[in-house]
Coordinates of C-alpha atoms in Angstrom, one line a residue:
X1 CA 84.9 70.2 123.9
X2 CA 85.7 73.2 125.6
X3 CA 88.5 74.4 127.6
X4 CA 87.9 74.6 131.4
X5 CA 91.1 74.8 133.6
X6 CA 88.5 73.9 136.5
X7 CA 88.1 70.1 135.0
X8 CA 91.7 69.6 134.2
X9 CA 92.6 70.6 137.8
X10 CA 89.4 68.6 139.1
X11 CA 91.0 65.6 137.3
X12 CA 94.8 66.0 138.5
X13 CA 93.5 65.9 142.0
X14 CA 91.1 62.9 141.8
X15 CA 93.8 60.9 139.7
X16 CA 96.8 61.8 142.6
X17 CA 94.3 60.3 145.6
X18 CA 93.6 57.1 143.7
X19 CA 90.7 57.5 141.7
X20 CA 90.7 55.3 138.8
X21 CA 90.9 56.9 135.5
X22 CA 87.2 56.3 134.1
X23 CA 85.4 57.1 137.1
X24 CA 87.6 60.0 137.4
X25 CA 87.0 61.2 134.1
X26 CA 83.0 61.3 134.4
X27 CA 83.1 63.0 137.7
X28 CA 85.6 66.2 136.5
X29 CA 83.8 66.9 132.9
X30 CA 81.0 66.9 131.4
X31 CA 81.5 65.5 128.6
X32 CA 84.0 62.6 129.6
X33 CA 82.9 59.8 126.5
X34 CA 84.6 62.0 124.1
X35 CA 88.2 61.8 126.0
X36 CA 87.4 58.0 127.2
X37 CA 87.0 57.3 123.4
X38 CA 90.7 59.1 122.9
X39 CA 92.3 56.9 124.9
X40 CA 90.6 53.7 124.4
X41 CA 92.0 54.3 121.5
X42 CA 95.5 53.9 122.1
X43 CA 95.6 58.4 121.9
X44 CA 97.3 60.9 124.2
X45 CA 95.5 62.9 126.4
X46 CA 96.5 66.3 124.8
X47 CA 94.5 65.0 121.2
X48 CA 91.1 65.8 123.2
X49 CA 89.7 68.7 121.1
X50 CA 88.8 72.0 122.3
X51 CA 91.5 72.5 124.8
X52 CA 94.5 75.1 124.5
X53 CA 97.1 75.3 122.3
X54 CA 100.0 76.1 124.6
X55 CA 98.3 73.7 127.5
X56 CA 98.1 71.1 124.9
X57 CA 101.8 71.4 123.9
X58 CA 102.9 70.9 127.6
X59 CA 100.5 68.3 128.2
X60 CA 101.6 66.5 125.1
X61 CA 105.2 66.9 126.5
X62 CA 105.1 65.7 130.0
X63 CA 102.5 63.4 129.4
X64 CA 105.5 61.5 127.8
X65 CA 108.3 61.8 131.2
X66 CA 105.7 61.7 134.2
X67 CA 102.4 59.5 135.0
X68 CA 98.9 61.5 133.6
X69 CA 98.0 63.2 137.0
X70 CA 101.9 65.1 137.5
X71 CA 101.5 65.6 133.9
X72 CA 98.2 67.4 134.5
X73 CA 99.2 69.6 137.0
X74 CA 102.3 70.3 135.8
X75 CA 100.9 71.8 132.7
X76 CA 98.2 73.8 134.5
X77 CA 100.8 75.2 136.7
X78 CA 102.7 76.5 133.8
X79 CA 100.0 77.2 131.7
X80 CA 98.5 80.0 134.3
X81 CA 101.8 81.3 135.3
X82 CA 101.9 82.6 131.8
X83 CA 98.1 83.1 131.6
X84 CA 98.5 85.6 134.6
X85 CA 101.1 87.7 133.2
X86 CA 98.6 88.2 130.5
X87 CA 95.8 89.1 133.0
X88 CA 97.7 91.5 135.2
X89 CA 98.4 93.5 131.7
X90 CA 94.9 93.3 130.4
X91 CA 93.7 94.0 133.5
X92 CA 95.9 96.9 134.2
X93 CA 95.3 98.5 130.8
X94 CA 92.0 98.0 130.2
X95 CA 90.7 101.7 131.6
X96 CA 93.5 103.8 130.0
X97 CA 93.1 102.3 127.0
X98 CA 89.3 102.9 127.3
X99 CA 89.7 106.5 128.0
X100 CA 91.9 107.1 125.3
X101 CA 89.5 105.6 122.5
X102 CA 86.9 107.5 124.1
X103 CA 88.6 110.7 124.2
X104 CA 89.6 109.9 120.3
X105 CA 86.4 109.4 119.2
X106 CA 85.3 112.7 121.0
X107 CA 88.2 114.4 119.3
X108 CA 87.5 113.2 115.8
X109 CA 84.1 113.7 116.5
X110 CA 83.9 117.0 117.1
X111 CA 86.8 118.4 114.0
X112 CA 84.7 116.1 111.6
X113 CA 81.3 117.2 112.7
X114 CA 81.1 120.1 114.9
X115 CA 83.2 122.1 114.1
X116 CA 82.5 122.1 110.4
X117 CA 78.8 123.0 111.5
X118 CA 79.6 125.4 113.3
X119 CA 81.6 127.2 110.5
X120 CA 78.6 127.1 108.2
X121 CA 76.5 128.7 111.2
X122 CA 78.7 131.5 111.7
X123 CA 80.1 132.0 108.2
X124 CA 83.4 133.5 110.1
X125 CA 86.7 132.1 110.7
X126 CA 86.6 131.1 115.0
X127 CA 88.8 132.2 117.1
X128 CA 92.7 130.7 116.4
X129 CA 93.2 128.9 119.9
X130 CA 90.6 126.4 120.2
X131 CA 90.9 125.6 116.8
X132 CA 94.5 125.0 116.9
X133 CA 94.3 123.1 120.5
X134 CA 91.1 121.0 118.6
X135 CA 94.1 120.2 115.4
X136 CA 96.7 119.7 118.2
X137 CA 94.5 117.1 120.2
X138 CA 94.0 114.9 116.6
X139 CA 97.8 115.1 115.9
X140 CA 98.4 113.4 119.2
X141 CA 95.6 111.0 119.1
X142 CA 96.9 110.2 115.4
X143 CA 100.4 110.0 116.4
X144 CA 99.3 107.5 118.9
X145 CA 96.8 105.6 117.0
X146 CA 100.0 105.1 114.5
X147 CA 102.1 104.2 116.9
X148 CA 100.1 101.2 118.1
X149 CA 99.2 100.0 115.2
X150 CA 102.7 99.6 114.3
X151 CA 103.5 98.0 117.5
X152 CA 100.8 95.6 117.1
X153 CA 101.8 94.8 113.5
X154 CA 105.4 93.9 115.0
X155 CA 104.6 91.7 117.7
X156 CA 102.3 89.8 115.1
X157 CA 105.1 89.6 113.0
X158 CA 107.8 88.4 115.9
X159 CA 105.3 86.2 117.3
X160 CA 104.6 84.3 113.8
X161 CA 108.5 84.6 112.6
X162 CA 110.3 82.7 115.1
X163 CA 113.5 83.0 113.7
X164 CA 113.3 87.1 113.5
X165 CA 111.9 86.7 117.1
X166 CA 115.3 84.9 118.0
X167 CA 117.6 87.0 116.0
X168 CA 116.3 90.3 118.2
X169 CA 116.3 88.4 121.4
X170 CA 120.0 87.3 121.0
X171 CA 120.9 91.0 119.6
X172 CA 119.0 93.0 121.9
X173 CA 118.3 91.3 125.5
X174 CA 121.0 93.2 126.9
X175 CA 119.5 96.1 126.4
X176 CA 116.1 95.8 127.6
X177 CA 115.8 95.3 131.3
X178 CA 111.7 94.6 130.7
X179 CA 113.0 91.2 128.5
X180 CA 115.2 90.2 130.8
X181 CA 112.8 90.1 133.6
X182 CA 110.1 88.1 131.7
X183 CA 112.9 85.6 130.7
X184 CA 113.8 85.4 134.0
X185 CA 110.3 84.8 135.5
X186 CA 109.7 82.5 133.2
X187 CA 113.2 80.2 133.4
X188 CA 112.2 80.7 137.5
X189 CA 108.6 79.3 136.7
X190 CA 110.3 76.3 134.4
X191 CA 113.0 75.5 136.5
X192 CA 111.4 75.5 139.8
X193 CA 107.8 73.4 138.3
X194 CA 110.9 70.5 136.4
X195 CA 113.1 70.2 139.6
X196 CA 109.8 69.7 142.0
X197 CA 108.9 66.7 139.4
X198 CA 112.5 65.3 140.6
X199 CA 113.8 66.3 137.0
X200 CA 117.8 66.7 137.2
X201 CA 119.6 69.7 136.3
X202 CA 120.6 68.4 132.4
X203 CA 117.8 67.1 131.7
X204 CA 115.5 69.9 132.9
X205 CA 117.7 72.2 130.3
X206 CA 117.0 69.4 127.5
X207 CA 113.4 69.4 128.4
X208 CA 113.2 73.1 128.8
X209 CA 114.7 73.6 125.0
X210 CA 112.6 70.9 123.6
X211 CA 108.8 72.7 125.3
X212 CA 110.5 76.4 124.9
X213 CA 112.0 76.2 121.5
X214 CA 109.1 78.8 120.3
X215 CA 109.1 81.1 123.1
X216 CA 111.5 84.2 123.9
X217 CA 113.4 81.5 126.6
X218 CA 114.3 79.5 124.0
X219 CA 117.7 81.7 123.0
X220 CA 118.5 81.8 126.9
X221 CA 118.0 78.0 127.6
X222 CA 120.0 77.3 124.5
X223 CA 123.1 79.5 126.1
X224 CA 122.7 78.1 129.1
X225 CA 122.5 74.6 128.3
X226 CA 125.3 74.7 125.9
X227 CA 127.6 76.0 128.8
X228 CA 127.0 73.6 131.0
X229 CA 128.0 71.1 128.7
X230 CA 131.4 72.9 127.8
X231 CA 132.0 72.3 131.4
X232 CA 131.1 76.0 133.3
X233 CA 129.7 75.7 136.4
X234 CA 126.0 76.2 137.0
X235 CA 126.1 79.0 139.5
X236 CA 129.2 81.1 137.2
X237 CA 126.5 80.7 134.3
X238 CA 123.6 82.0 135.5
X239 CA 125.5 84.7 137.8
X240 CA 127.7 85.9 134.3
X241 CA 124.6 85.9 131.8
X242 CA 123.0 89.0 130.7
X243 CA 119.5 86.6 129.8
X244 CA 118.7 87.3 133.5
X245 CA 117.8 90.4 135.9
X246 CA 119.9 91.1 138.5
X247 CA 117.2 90.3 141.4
X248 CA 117.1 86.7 139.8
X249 CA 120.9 86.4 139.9
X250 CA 120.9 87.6 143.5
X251 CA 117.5 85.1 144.4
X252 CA 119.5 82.3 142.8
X253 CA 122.6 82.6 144.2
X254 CA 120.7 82.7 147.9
X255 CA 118.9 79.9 147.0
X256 CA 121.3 77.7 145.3
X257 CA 124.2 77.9 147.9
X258 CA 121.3 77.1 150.9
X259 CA 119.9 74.3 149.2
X260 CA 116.3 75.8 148.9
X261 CA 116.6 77.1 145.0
X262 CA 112.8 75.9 144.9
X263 CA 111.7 78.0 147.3
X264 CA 113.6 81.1 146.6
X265 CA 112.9 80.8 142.9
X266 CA 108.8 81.2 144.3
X267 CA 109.7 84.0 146.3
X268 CA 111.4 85.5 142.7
X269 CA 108.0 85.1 141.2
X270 CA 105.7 86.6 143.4
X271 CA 107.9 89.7 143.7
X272 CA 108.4 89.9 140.2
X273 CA 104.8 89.9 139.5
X274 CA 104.0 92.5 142.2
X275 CA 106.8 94.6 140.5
X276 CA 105.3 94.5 137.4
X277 CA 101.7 95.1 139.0
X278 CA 103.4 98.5 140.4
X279 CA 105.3 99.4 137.0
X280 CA 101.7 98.7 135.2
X281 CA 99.9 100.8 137.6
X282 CA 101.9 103.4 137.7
X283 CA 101.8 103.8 134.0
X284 CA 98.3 104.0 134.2
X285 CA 97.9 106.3 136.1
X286 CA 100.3 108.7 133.7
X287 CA 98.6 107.4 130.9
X288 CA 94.8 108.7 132.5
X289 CA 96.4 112.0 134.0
X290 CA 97.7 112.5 130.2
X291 CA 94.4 111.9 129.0
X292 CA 92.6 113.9 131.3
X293 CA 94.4 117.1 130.3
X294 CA 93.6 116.1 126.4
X295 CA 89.7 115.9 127.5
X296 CA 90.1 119.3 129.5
X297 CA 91.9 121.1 126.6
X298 CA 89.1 119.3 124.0
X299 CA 86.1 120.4 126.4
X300 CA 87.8 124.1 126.8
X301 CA 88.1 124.0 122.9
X302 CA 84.3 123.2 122.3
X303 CA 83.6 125.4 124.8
X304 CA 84.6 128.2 123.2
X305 CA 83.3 127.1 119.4
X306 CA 80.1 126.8 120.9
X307 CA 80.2 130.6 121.9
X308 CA 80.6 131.8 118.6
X309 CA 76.6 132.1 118.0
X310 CA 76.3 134.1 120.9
X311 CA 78.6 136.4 120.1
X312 CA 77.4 136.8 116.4
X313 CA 74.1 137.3 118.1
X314 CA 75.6 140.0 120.8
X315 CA 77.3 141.4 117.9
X316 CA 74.0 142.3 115.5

């Protein structure tokens, strides 16, 4: 059974207007006998196959502290909040990265192939500047190439080795102003989705460490919770840490001492993630200004390999 967030919302909103379970089943998916057959037989909702991992882990969860239909749409809130931070870096990387494998390929292309040609054609050594700007193009592109393959192998390796993951976290956080804002987007997104289920305060921090306890919150929830029971006060805890950013602090505070931490934490959200849409774009567009001065310098190199024959042939 596949995996369409369309269904599961579909379901969430016929079950919350009254729609009985079966009939509500057959008229979101297509395939409904497989999940009727499921629960018929005394299963969970999250065992239906097909659906998505994380999705499936807090469906499994809340399925278990709220009726089906809060459960549903408790999960598919949280489930694209994190989906979307994925998108708005795919989506904002997509067309440097493109350019840069292009420009790669053209590089290697052209010292593998071309230029090697072109050697044999003229049977002289080419002039020192394009050649050394052609070498100095595949250094970079090499350098980079490295660079992110190492990166790659690393967050492989953190995102399969949880304790390593948690070990840098805990050492590191302070340090990294891009960690502490996903931790705090993402304690916003948890916090605000278990208090608008009705979820109090300690047990949304023992919930919150039980669904998190494989993420990059997990270290901060673990703090935070452990605080609160040694008696600190929940504003001095989340005003003192150094999990959060400083926008967060100052959204929370607002929010907290109004009586409207719900709403506030939203607002956090949507500027956060319009923050990061400017930071993302903005590196972009370094990113494709960079690589358009590597494909100028490359096509200025060529340029001047390719005259070589001409001036043999002038020379003669």
């Amino acid at each position: 059974m596949k995996f369409r967030t369309n269904e599961w919302k579909s379901l969430a909103i016929l079950l919350e207007n009254g729609i009985g379970l079966e009939e509500a089943l057959s008229l979101s998916f297509r395939n409904s006998d497989e999940v009727m057959a499921i629960l018929n037989n005394g299963g969970n909702i999250s065992e239906v196959k097909g659906i998505d991992k994380n999705f499936c882990y807090y469906l499994r969860f809340f399925s278990s502290v709220a009726s089906m239909e809060n459960a549903i749409a408790t999960s598919l809130r949280l489930y694209e909040l994190r989906r979307s931070i994925i998108l708005v870096i795919i989506r904002q990387s997509v067309y440097p990265l493109l350019l840069f494998s292009m420009s790669f390929i053209l590089a290697f292309f052209f010292l593998s192939v071309i230029y090697p040609q072109l050697l044999q054609v003229t049977q002289s050594q080419p002039s020192f500047l394009p050649v050394l700007i052609l070498n100095l193009i595949r250094f970079i592109f090499f350098f980079f190439v490295i660079i992110l393959f190492l990166l790659i192998a690393a967050l492989l390796f953190l995102k399969w080795n949880v304790n390593a993951r948690c070990y840098l976290i805990v050492r590191f956080h302070k340090y990294s102003r891009v960690l502490r804002s996903i931790t705090s987007y993402l304690f916003a997104s948890f916090l605000c989705e278990l208090m608008q289920a009705g979820i109090d305060t300690a047990n949304a921090f023992a919930l919150m460490q039980t669904v998190e306890k494989n993420s990059i919150l997990f270290p901060c929830v673990q703090e935070v919770r452990h605080l609160l029971e040694s008696g600190f006060s929940y504003e001095e805890i989340i005003m003192t840490s150094d999990y959060f950013s400083a926008v967060f602090q100052k959204y929370f505070l607002i929010g907290y001492r109004a009586s409207i931490l719900i709403q506030t934490l939203q607002l956090f959200m949507a500027q956060e993630l319009q923050v990061w849409k400017r930071h993302l774009h903005a590196g972009g567009i370094i990113l494709q200004l960079f690589i358009y001065i590597i494909i100028g310098l490359l096509v200025y190199s060529v340029y001047q390999l390719l005259l070589m024959p001409l001036e043999m042939l002038n020379q003669m």
